[in-house]
CSV table of C-alpha atoms and ligand atoms in Angstrom, one decimal:
chain,number,residue,atom,x,y,z
A,1106,MET,CA,0.4,11.6,2.8
A,1107,PRO,CA,-2.5,12.8,0.3
A,1108,GLU,CA,-6.4,13.2,1.8
A,1109,GLU,CA,-8.3,10.7,1.5
A,1110,THR,CA,-11.6,10.7,0.6
A,1111,ILE,CA,-14.1,11.0,3.5
A,1112,GLN,CA,-17.3,11.8,1.6
A,1113,HIS,CA,-18.9,8.4,3.2
A,1114,ILE,CA,-18.1,9.1,6.5
A,1115,ASN,CA,-20.8,10.3,8.8
A,1116,PHE,CA,-19.3,12.4,11.6
A,1117,ASP,CA,-22.2,12.7,13.5
A,1118,GLU,CA,-22.6,8.5,14.2
A,1119,LEU,CA,-18.5,8.6,14.3
A,1120,ASN,CA,-18.7,10.3,16.8
A,1121,LYS,CA,-21.3,8.3,18.7
A,1122,LYS,CA,-19.5,5.5,18.1
A,1123,ALA,CA,-16.0,6.4,19.1
A,1124,ILE,CA,-14.4,5.1,22.1
A,1125,SER,CA,-12.8,8.1,23.4
A,1126,GLN,CA,-13.1,11.9,22.3
A,1127,PRO,CA,-11.2,14.4,21.7
A,1128,LEU,CA,-8.9,15.5,25.1
A,1129,ILE,CA,-8.6,19.1,24.5
A,1130,LYS,CA,-10.9,21.1,22.0
A,1131,HIS,CA,-9.3,24.7,21.3
A,1132,ILE,CA,-6.7,23.9,19.2
A,1133,TYR,CA,-5.3,20.8,17.0
A,1134,THR,CA,-2.7,18.5,18.9
A,1135,ALA,CA,-1.5,15.2,17.5
A,1136,ASP,CA,1.3,12.7,17.7
A,1137,PRO,CA,0.6,12.2,21.8
A,1138,SER,CA,3.9,11.0,23.8
A,1139,ALA,CA,2.3,10.6,27.3
A,1140,HIS,CA,4.8,10.0,30.7
A,1141,VAL,CA,3.7,10.1,34.0
A,1142,PHE,CA,6.4,12.3,36.1
A,1143,ASN,CA,5.7,13.2,40.0
A,1144,GLY,CA,2.0,11.1,39.9
A,1145,LYS,CA,0.8,13.1,36.7
A,1146,ILE,CA,0.3,12.9,33.4
A,1147,TYR,CA,2.0,15.2,30.9
A,1148,ILE,CA,1.4,14.5,27.1
A,1149,TYR,CA,3.7,16.0,25.0
A,1150,PRO,CA,2.0,16.4,21.5
A,1151,SER,CA,2.8,18.0,18.1
A,1152,HIS,CA,0.5,21.2,17.9
A,1153,ASP,CA,-1.5,20.9,14.3
A,1154,ILE,CA,-2.1,24.4,12.4
A,1155,ASP,CA,-3.5,25.1,9.0
A,1156,ALA,CA,-0.7,27.0,7.3
A,1157,GLY,CA,-1.9,27.3,3.8
A,1158,GLU,CA,0.9,24.5,2.3
A,1159,ALA,CA,-0.6,22.4,-0.6
A,1160,PHE,CA,-0.7,18.4,0.5
A,1161,ASP,CA,1.5,16.3,-0.9
A,1162,ASP,CA,3.3,12.6,0.0
A,1163,LEU,CA,6.0,14.8,2.1
A,1164,GLY,CA,4.1,16.1,4.2
A,1165,SER,CA,4.5,19.6,3.8
A,1166,HIS,CA,1.1,20.6,5.1
A,1167,PHE,CA,2.0,19.3,8.5
A,1168,ALA,CA,4.0,22.8,8.8
A,1169,MET,CA,3.8,23.3,12.6
A,1170,GLU,CA,5.4,26.2,14.7
A,1171,ASP,CA,5.5,25.0,18.2
A,1172,TYR,CA,4.9,22.8,20.8
A,1173,HIS,CA,2.2,23.3,24.1
A,1174,VAL,CA,2.6,20.7,26.7
A,1175,ILE,CA,-0.8,19.2,28.0
A,1176,SER,CA,-1.4,17.6,31.2
A,1177,MET,CA,-3.8,15.9,33.5
A,1178,ASP,CA,-4.1,14.5,36.6
A,1179,ALA,CA,-5.5,11.3,36.0
A,1180,PRO,CA,-6.4,9.8,32.2
A,1181,THR,CA,-10.1,10.4,33.0
A,1182,SER,CA,-9.4,14.0,34.6
A,1183,GLU,CA,-9.4,17.5,32.3
A,1184,ALA,CA,-6.8,18.0,30.3
A,1185,LYS,CA,-5.1,21.4,30.8
A,1186,ASP,CA,-3.1,23.2,27.8
A,1187,ASN,CA,-0.3,24.9,29.4
A,1188,GLY,CA,0.8,27.1,26.9
A,1189,ILE,CA,3.6,27.4,24.5
A,1190,ALA,CA,7.0,25.4,25.5
A,1191,LEU,CA,8.9,25.7,22.7
A,1192,HIS,CA,8.7,28.0,19.4
A,1193,VAL,CA,10.6,27.0,16.1
A,1194,ASN,CA,11.5,31.1,16.2
A,1195,ASP,CA,13.6,30.2,19.3
A,1196,VAL,CA,15.8,27.1,17.9
A,1197,PRO,CA,18.8,28.6,16.0
A,1198,TRP,CA,19.3,25.2,13.8
A,1199,ALA,CA,15.7,24.6,13.3
A,1200,ALA,CA,13.5,26.5,9.8
A,1201,LYS,CA,10.5,24.6,10.0
A,1202,GLN,CA,8.1,21.3,10.7
A,1203,MET,CA,8.1,21.0,14.4
A,1204,TRP,CA,6.8,17.2,13.9
A,1205,ALA,CA,6.3,14.5,16.7
A,1206,PRO,CA,7.8,15.3,20.2
A,1207,ASP,CA,8.5,13.3,23.3
A,1208,ALA,CA,10.2,14.7,26.6
A,1209,ALA,CA,12.3,12.6,29.1
A,1210,GLU,CA,13.4,13.4,32.8
A,1211,LYS,CA,16.6,12.9,34.8
A,1212,ASP,CA,17.2,14.4,38.2
A,1213,GLY,CA,14.4,16.7,38.3
A,1214,LYS,CA,15.4,18.4,34.7
A,1215,TYR,CA,13.0,17.8,31.9
A,1216,TYR,CA,14.3,17.3,28.5
A,1217,PHE,CA,12.1,17.7,25.1
A,1218,PHE,CA,13.4,15.8,22.0
A,1219,PHE,CA,11.8,17.0,18.6
A,1220,PRO,CA,12.7,16.4,14.8
A,1221,ALA,CA,12.6,19.6,12.7
A,1222,LYS,CA,13.8,20.5,9.1
A,1223,ASP,CA,17.0,22.6,9.1
A,1224,TYR,CA,17.8,25.3,6.6
A,1225,ASP,CA,19.5,22.6,4.4
A,1226,GLY,CA,15.5,21.0,4.4
A,1227,VAL,CA,16.8,17.6,6.5
A,1228,PHE,CA,15.1,16.7,9.1
A,1229,LYS,CA,17.5,16.5,12.4
A,1230,ILE,CA,16.3,16.1,16.0
A,1231,GLY,CA,17.0,18.4,18.4
A,1232,VAL,CA,16.7,18.7,22.7
A,1233,ALA,CA,15.6,21.7,24.7
A,1234,ILE,CA,16.0,21.5,28.6
A,1235,SER,CA,13.9,22.9,31.2
A,1236,ASP,CA,13.4,22.8,35.1
A,1237,SER,CA,9.4,22.2,34.5
A,1238,PRO,CA,7.9,19.4,33.3
A,1239,THR,CA,5.5,21.7,31.1
A,1240,GLY,CA,8.5,24.4,29.6
A,1241,PRO,CA,9.5,26.4,28.2
A,1242,PHE,CA,12.0,24.4,27.0
A,1243,LYS,CA,15.6,26.0,26.3
A,1244,PRO,CA,16.8,24.7,23.2
A,1245,GLN,CA,20.4,23.5,22.7
A,1246,PRO,CA,22.2,25.8,19.7
A,1247,ASN,CA,22.7,22.6,17.2
A,1248,ALA,CA,20.7,19.3,16.6
A,1249,ILE,CA,21.6,15.9,18.4
A,1250,LYS,CA,24.9,15.2,16.2
A,1251,LYS,CA,24.1,12.2,13.9
A,1252,SER,CA,20.3,12.8,14.5
A,1253,LEU,CA,18.6,12.1,11.5
A,1254,SER,CA,14.5,11.4,10.5
A,1255,ILE,CA,11.7,12.4,12.9
A,1256,ASP,CA,9.8,11.3,15.3
A,1257,PRO,CA,11.9,10.7,18.6
A,1258,ALA,CA,10.9,8.4,21.7
A,1259,VAL,CA,13.2,8.3,24.6
A,1260,PHE,CA,12.6,5.4,26.7
A,1261,LYS,CA,14.4,5.0,30.3
A,1262,ASP,CA,14.8,1.5,31.1
A,1263,ASP,CA,14.9,0.1,34.6
A,1264,ASP,CA,19.0,0.6,35.0
A,1265,GLU,CA,18.3,4.2,34.1
A,1266,ASN,CA,19.5,3.8,31.0
A,1267,TYR,CA,17.9,6.5,28.1
A,1268,TYR,CA,17.1,4.8,24.4
A,1269,MET,CA,15.6,7.2,21.5
A,1270,TYR,CA,14.1,5.1,19.2
A,1271,PHE,CA,13.2,7.5,15.9
A,1272,GLY,CA,12.6,7.5,12.2
A,1273,GLY,CA,10.2,7.8,9.5
A,1274,ILE,CA,10.2,6.6,6.1
A,1275,TRP,CA,8.7,8.7,2.7
A,1276,GLY,CA,8.7,12.4,3.9
A,1277,GLY,CA,10.2,11.6,7.3
A,1278,GLN,CA,13.7,10.8,4.8
A,1279,LEU,CA,14.6,7.5,6.7
A,1280,GLN,CA,15.2,6.1,3.3
A,1281,ARG,CA,17.6,9.0,2.0
A,1282,TRP,CA,19.9,8.1,4.9
A,1283,ARG,CA,20.7,4.3,3.6
A,1284,THR,CA,24.4,4.7,2.9
A,1285,GLY,CA,25.1,6.9,6.1
A,1286,ILE,CA,24.7,10.2,3.8
A,1287,PHE,CA,21.7,12.2,3.0
A,1288,ASN,CA,20.9,11.3,-0.5
A,1289,ALA,CA,19.4,14.8,-1.6
A,1290,GLU,CA,18.7,13.4,-5.1
A,1291,GLN,CA,14.5,13.5,-6.1
A,1292,PRO,CA,14.3,15.8,-3.7
A,1293,GLU,CA,10.3,15.9,-4.6
A,1294,SER,CA,9.7,11.9,-4.1
A,1295,PRO,CA,8.9,10.4,-1.2
A,1296,PHE,CA,9.2,7.1,-3.0
A,1297,ALA,CA,12.9,7.3,-4.1
A,1298,HIS,CA,15.5,5.7,-2.5
A,1299,LEU,CA,13.2,2.8,-0.9
A,1300,PRO,CA,14.3,-0.6,-0.5
A,1301,LYS,CA,12.2,-2.8,-3.3
A,1302,ASP,CA,9.4,-4.9,-2.4
A,1303,ASP,CA,10.8,-8.1,-1.7
A,1304,GLU,CA,14.0,-6.4,0.4
A,1305,PRO,CA,14.2,-6.6,4.0
A,1306,ALA,CA,12.4,-3.0,5.3
A,1307,LEU,CA,13.9,-0.1,6.6
A,1308,CYS,CA,13.9,0.0,10.3
A,1309,ALA,CA,13.8,2.3,12.7
A,1310,LYS,CA,16.8,3.2,14.9
A,1311,VAL,CA,17.8,3.5,18.4
A,1312,ALA,CA,20.9,4.7,20.0
A,1313,LYS,CA,21.4,5.0,23.9
A,1314,LEU,CA,21.9,8.7,25.2
A,1315,THR,CA,24.6,10.0,26.7
A,1316,ASP,CA,24.3,10.7,30.9
A,1317,ASP,CA,23.5,14.1,30.2
A,1318,LEU,CA,20.7,13.2,27.5
A,1319,LEU,CA,22.0,15.5,24.9
A,1320,GLU,CA,23.7,13.6,22.4
A,1321,PHE,CA,24.0,10.0,20.7
A,1322,ALA,CA,26.6,7.8,23.2
A,1323,GLU,CA,26.6,5.0,20.6
A,1324,ASP,CA,25.9,5.1,16.4
A,1325,ALA,CA,22.2,4.6,15.5
A,1326,LYS,CA,21.4,1.0,15.5
A,1327,ASP,CA,18.3,-0.7,13.4
A,1328,ILE,CA,15.6,-2.0,14.8
A,1329,VAL,CA,14.8,-5.4,13.1
A,1330,ILE,CA,11.6,-6.8,13.4
A,1331,VAL,CA,11.2,-10.2,12.4
A,1332,ASP,CA,8.1,-12.7,11.2
A,1333,GLU,CA,7.1,-15.5,12.6
A,1334,ASN,CA,9.6,-17.6,10.9
A,1335,ASN,CA,12.1,-15.2,12.6
A,1336,LYS,CA,13.1,-13.6,8.9
A,1337,PRO,CA,13.3,-9.4,8.8
A,1338,LEU,CA,9.9,-8.2,7.6
A,1339,LEU,CA,10.0,-7.2,3.5
A,1340,GLN,CA,9.6,-3.5,2.7
A,1341,GLY,CA,6.2,-5.1,0.8
A,1342,ASP,CA,4.5,-6.4,3.9
A,1343,ILE,CA,2.8,-2.8,4.1
A,1344,GLU,CA,0.5,-4.2,6.6
A,1345,ARG,CA,3.5,-4.8,9.2
A,1346,ARG,CA,6.4,-3.1,8.5
A,1347,PHE,CA,7.5,-0.2,10.2
A,1348,PHE,CA,6.9,3.3,8.6
A,1349,GLU,CA,7.0,6.1,11.4
A,1350,ALA,CA,6.1,6.7,14.8
A,1351,SER,CA,8.5,4.5,17.4
A,1352,TRP,CA,7.2,4.0,21.1
A,1353,MET,CA,8.6,2.2,23.5
A,1354,HIS,CA,7.4,0.6,26.6
A,1355,LYS,CA,8.0,-2.0,29.0
A,1356,TYR,CA,5.4,-5.1,30.2
A,1357,LYS,CA,6.3,-8.0,32.4
A,1358,GLY,CA,9.6,-7.8,31.9
A,1359,LYS,CA,9.4,-7.9,27.6
A,1360,TYR,CA,10.2,-4.5,25.7
A,1361,TYR,CA,7.4,-3.7,23.3
A,1362,PHE,CA,8.5,-1.5,20.3
A,1363,SER,CA,5.4,-0.2,18.5
A,1364,TYR,CA,4.8,2.0,15.6
A,1365,SER,CA,2.6,3.1,12.6
A,1366,THR,CA,2.4,1.1,9.4
A,1367,GLY,CA,1.5,4.7,8.0
A,1368,ASP,CA,0.0,4.1,4.2
A,1369,THR,CA,-2.2,0.9,5.7
A,1370,HIS,CA,-2.9,3.3,9.2
A,1371,PHE,CA,-2.5,0.7,11.7
A,1372,ILE,CA,0.0,0.7,15.0
A,1373,CYS,CA,1.5,-2.4,15.6
A,1374,TYR,CA,3.6,-4.0,18.0
A,1375,ALA,CA,6.3,-6.2,18.1
A,1376,ILE,CA,8.6,-8.0,21.5
A,1377,ALA,CA,11.8,-8.2,22.5
A,1378,ASP,CA,14.1,-9.6,25.2
A,1379,ASN,CA,16.0,-6.3,25.2
A,1380,PRO,CA,16.0,-2.4,24.0
A,1381,TYR,CA,17.6,-3.3,20.7
A,1382,GLY,CA,15.5,-6.2,19.6
A,1383,PRO,CA,15.6,-8.1,17.1
A,1384,PHE,CA,11.7,-7.8,17.8
A,1385,LYS,CA,9.2,-10.4,17.1
A,1386,TYR,CA,5.9,-9.0,15.0
A,1387,ALA,CA,3.2,-9.7,17.8
A,1388,GLY,CA,0.1,-8.0,16.2
A,1389,ARG,CA,-2.3,-5.0,16.0
A,1390,ILE,CA,-2.9,-2.6,18.7
A,1391,LEU,CA,-5.4,0.2,16.8
A,1392,ASN,CA,-7.6,0.0,14.1
A,1393,PRO,CA,-7.2,2.9,12.0
A,1394,VAL,CA,-8.7,6.5,12.5
A,1395,VAL,CA,-10.1,9.3,10.2
A,1396,GLY,CA,-7.0,10.7,9.1
A,1397,TRP,CA,-4.3,9.5,7.3
A,1398,THR,CA,-1.8,9.3,10.2
A,1399,SER,CA,-1.7,7.4,13.5
A,1400,HIS,CA,0.5,7.9,16.1
A,1401,HIS,CA,0.4,6.9,20.0
A,1402,SER,CA,2.5,6.4,23.3
A,1403,ILE,CA,1.4,3.9,25.5
A,1404,VAL,CA,1.6,4.6,29.6
A,1405,GLU,CA,0.9,2.9,32.6
A,1406,PHE,CA,-1.2,5.0,35.7
A,1407,ASN,CA,-2.3,3.5,38.5
A,1408,GLY,CA,-1.5,0.1,37.6
A,1409,GLU,CA,-3.6,0.5,34.2
A,1410,TRP,CA,-2.3,0.8,30.7
A,1411,TYR,CA,-3.0,3.8,28.4
A,1412,LEU,CA,-2.7,4.1,24.8
A,1413,PHE,CA,-2.5,8.2,24.1
A,1414,TYR,CA,-4.0,8.4,20.0
A,1415,HIS,CA,-5.2,10.4,17.6
A,1416,ASP,CA,-7.6,11.5,14.6
A,1417,SER,CA,-9.0,13.8,12.9
A,1418,SER,CA,-12.5,13.9,14.2
A,1419,LEU,CA,-12.8,17.8,15.7
A,1420,SER,CA,-11.5,18.4,12.0
A,1421,LYS,CA,-14.2,16.1,10.4
A,1422,GLY,CA,-11.6,14.6,8.7
A,1423,VAL,CA,-8.7,16.9,7.6
A,1424,THR,CA,-5.5,15.2,7.5
A,1425,HIS,CA,-3.5,17.8,9.4
A,1426,LEU,CA,-6.0,19.0,11.9
A,1427,ARG,CA,-5.8,16.1,14.9
A,1428,ASN,CA,-7.1,15.4,17.9
A,1429,ILE,CA,-5.0,13.6,20.4
A,1430,LYS,CA,-7.4,10.9,23.0
A,1431,VAL,CA,-7.1,8.4,25.3
A,1432,THR,CA,-8.2,5.1,26.0
A,1433,LYS,CA,-7.8,1.7,28.3
A,1434,ILE,CA,-5.4,-1.2,26.8
A,1435,GLU,CA,-5.8,-4.5,28.0
A,1436,TYR,CA,-3.4,-7.9,27.8
A,1437,ASP,CA,-4.1,-11.2,27.5
A,1438,GLU,CA,-2.6,-13.8,29.7
A,1439,ASN,CA,0.2,-14.1,27.1
A,1440,GLY,CA,1.3,-10.7,27.0
A,1441,LEU,CA,-0.6,-9.9,24.0
A,1442,ILE,CA,-2.8,-7.0,23.5
A,1443,LYS,CA,-6.3,-7.0,22.5
A,1444,THR,CA,-6.8,-4.7,19.6
A,1445,ILE,CA,-8.4,-1.9,19.4
A,1446,ASN,CA,-11.4,-0.8,17.4
A,1447,PRO,CA,-11.5,3.4,17.4
A,1448,TYR,CA,-15.2,3.4,16.5
A,1449,ASN,CA,-16.0,0.4,17.6
A,1450,ASP,CA,-17.5,-1.5,14.7
A,1451,LEU,CA,-17.6,1.5,12.6
A,1452,LYS,CA,-14.6,0.7,9.7
A,1453,VAL,CA,-13.2,4.3,8.7
B,462,LIG,O1,2.7,15.1,13.0
B,462,LIG,C1,3.8,15.0,11.6
B,462,LIG,C2,4.3,13.9,11.2
B,462,LIG,O2,2.5,13.1,11.4
B,462,LIG,C3,4.7,13.1,12.6
B,462,LIG,O3,5.8,13.0,12.6
B,462,LIG,C4,4.4,11.5,12.3
B,462,LIG,O4,4.2,10.3,13.1
B,462,LIG,C5,3.1,11.5,12.0
B,462,LIG,O5,1.8,11.7,13.2
């Protein structure tokens, strides 16, 4: 995830044209997973810092150490930072890189899901528990068994089953698990072990969670995204294939799987009749934002739908110093989401 040139961007003009402004400005935040618990919005973001790591295609410069929970009474209200909810030093198995998290509520308890690299440099996913949606969260001593890669998103279905969607390629290491065993060869290469361009794309994963939400109840399955001819998207289809940042929401009985295309910077989505898919590619939700990464969540509040997302406008384009934002989303009469241009007619 190298820094791309931002010389051409006039940030005063960009901020004027932006459809929304940073929700908080006193810390850098990214990867906002938003939920409505007890009528209030809680956002579970990454907490970006400048740890002085060199930029590379593995995302080593995303060296985050802790998490803060942000709360809002409504999407237009002031956002409140509730302080440190979990720190890497409190997680026995986690060494570094606290990347995009999520949370779920069950029976009055709050479960915080987060990826981090273990002491062997392998991304796993952990869970931590609290009686409060804002934490502090007490981590389980070990990562979730058979968890791998990054970007957990936990979806509660109407039948009270909970599913975790996860995975990310390049620095997210999903391609290293293709045989079921972690492939540690060529550790510096984000591209080694990827499928060829004319092969089916690597898929995000889904696993139903156990009743206590602490483990996978089944082996993770592939989230296959198919094109207009019902053929799986190919790895070379870089404007549509999955890269990272899974999210699931349900609209009018259909399952909407949304995700980032990474190096082409779109948030796209695909639709299915059940939580496992296959999902049919349906289009773009968000055009590219300032900064290399794009990551989002979608949530309903008082009958309206909102996209929480991030860009790097607050840091004037520093890719690993991002800020969370929110905007409304709209569906057409066929349930398709209207594509959002984050800076109106200005392209980045
Ligand atoms: O925040 C670190 C990583 O950047 C996330 O895990 C990815 O989704 C991307 O946003």
